[in-house]
PDB file of C-alpha atoms in Angstrom:
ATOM      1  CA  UNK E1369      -8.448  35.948  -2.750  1.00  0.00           C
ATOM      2  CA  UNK E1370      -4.665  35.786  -2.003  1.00  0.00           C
ATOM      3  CA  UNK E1371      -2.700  32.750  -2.366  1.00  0.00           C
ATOM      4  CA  UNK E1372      -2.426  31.956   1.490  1.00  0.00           C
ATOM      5  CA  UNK E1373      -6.408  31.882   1.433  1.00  0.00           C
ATOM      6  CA  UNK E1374      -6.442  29.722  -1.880  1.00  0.00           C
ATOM      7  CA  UNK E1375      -3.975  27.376  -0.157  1.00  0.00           C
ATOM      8  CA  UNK E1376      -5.561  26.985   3.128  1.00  0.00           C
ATOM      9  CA  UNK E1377      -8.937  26.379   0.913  1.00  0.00           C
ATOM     10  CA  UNK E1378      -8.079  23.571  -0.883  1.00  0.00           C
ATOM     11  CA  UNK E1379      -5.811  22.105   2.081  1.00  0.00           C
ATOM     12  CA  UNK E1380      -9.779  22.682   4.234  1.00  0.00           C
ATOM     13  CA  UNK E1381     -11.794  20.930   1.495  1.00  0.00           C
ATOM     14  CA  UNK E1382      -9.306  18.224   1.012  1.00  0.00           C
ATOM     15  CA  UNK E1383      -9.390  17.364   4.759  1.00  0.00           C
ATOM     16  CA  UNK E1384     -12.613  17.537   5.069  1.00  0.00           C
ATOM     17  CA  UNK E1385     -13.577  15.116   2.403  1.00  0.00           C
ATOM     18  CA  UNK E1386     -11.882  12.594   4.787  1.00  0.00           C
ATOM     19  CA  UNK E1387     -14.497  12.853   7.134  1.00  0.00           C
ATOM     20  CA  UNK E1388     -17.948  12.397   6.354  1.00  0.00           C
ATOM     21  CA  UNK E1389     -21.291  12.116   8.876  1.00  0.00           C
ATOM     22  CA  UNK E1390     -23.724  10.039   8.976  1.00  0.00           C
ATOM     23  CA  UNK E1391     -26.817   8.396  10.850  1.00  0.00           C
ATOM     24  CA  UNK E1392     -26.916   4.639  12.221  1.00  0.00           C
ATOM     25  CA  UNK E1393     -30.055   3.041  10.734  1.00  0.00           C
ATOM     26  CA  UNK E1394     -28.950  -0.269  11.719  1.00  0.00           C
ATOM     27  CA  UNK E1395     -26.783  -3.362  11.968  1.00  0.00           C
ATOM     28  CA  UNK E1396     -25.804  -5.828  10.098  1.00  0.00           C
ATOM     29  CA  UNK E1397     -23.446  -8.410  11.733  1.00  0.00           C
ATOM     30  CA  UNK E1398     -20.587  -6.648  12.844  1.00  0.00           C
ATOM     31  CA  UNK E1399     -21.383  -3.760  10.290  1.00  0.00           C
ATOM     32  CA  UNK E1400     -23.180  -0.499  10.811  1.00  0.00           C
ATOM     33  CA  UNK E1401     -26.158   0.513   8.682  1.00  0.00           C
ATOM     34  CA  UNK E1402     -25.149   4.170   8.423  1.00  0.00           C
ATOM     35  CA  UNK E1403     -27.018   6.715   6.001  1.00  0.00           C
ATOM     36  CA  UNK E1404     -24.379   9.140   4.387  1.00  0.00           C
ATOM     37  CA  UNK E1405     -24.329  11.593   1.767  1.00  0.00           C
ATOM     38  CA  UNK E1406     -28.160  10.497   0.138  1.00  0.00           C
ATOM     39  CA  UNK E1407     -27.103   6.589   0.599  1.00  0.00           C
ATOM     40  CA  UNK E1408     -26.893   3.676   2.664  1.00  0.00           C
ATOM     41  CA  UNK E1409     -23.928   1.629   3.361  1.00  0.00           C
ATOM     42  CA  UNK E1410     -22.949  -1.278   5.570  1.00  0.00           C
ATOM     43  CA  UNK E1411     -19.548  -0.180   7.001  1.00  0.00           C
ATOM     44  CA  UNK E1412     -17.188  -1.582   9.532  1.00  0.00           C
ATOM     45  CA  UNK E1413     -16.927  -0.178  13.296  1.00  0.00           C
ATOM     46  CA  UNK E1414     -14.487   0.508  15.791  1.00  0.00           C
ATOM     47  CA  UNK E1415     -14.891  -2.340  18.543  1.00  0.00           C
ATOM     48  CA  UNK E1416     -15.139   0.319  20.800  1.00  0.00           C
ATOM     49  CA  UNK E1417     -18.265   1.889  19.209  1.00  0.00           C
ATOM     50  CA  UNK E1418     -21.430   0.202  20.290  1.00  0.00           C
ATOM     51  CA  UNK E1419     -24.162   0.890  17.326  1.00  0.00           C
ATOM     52  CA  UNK E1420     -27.580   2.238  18.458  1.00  0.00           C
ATOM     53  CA  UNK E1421     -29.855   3.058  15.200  1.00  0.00           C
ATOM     54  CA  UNK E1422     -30.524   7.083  15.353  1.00  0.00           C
ATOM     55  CA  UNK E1423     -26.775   8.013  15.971  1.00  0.00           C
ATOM     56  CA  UNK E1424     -24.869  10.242  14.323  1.00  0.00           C
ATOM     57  CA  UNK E1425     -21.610   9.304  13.800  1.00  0.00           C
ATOM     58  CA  UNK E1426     -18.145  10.391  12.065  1.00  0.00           C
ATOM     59  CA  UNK E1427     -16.682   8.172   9.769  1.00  0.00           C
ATOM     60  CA  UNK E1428     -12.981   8.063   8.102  1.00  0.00           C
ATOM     61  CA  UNK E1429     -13.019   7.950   4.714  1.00  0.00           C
ATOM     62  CA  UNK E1430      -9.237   8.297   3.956  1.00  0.00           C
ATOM     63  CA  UNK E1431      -9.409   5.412   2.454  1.00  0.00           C
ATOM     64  CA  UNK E1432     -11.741   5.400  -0.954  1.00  0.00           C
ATOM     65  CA  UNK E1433     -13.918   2.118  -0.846  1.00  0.00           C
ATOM     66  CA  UNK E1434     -12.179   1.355   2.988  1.00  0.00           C
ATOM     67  CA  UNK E1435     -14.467   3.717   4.835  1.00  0.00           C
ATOM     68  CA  UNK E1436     -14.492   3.027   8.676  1.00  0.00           C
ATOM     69  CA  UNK E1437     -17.031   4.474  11.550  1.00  0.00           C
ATOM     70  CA  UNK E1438     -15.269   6.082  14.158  1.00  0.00           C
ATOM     71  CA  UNK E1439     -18.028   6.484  16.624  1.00  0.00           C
ATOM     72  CA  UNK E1440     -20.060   9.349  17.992  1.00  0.00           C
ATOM     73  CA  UNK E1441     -19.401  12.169  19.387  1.00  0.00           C
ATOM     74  CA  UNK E1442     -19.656  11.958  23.663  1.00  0.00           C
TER      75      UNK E1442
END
């Protein structure tokens, strides 16, 4: 592997560990139920994301411990 490839890797992996996916299993208050990565965590929404449990949604998880659910895809 050349260094343009080894570069455009790690720039890939790093991006993509600020998105994850996962699926709506419910609501709690304002917060969405969402199963991610072999968990479940209560996370706030976008107001213009309206929850329904079985959705699979992206969430933006720039932000360690500030993770935020975007909505689904249309």
């Amino acid at each position: 592997m050349n260094i343009a490839e080894a570069v455009a890797r790690v720039v890939d992996d790093a991006l993509t560990a600020r998105r994850k996916v996962g699926t709506v299993t419910g609501m709690s208050g304002n917060r969405v139920i969402v199963s991610v990565q072999g968990g479940s965590l209560e996370l706030p929404r976008l107001t213009s994301y309206t929850p329904t449990a079985g959705d699979v949604v992206h969430i933006d998880a720039t932000v360690p411990g500030a993770w935020l659910v975007l909505g689904k895809t249309a």
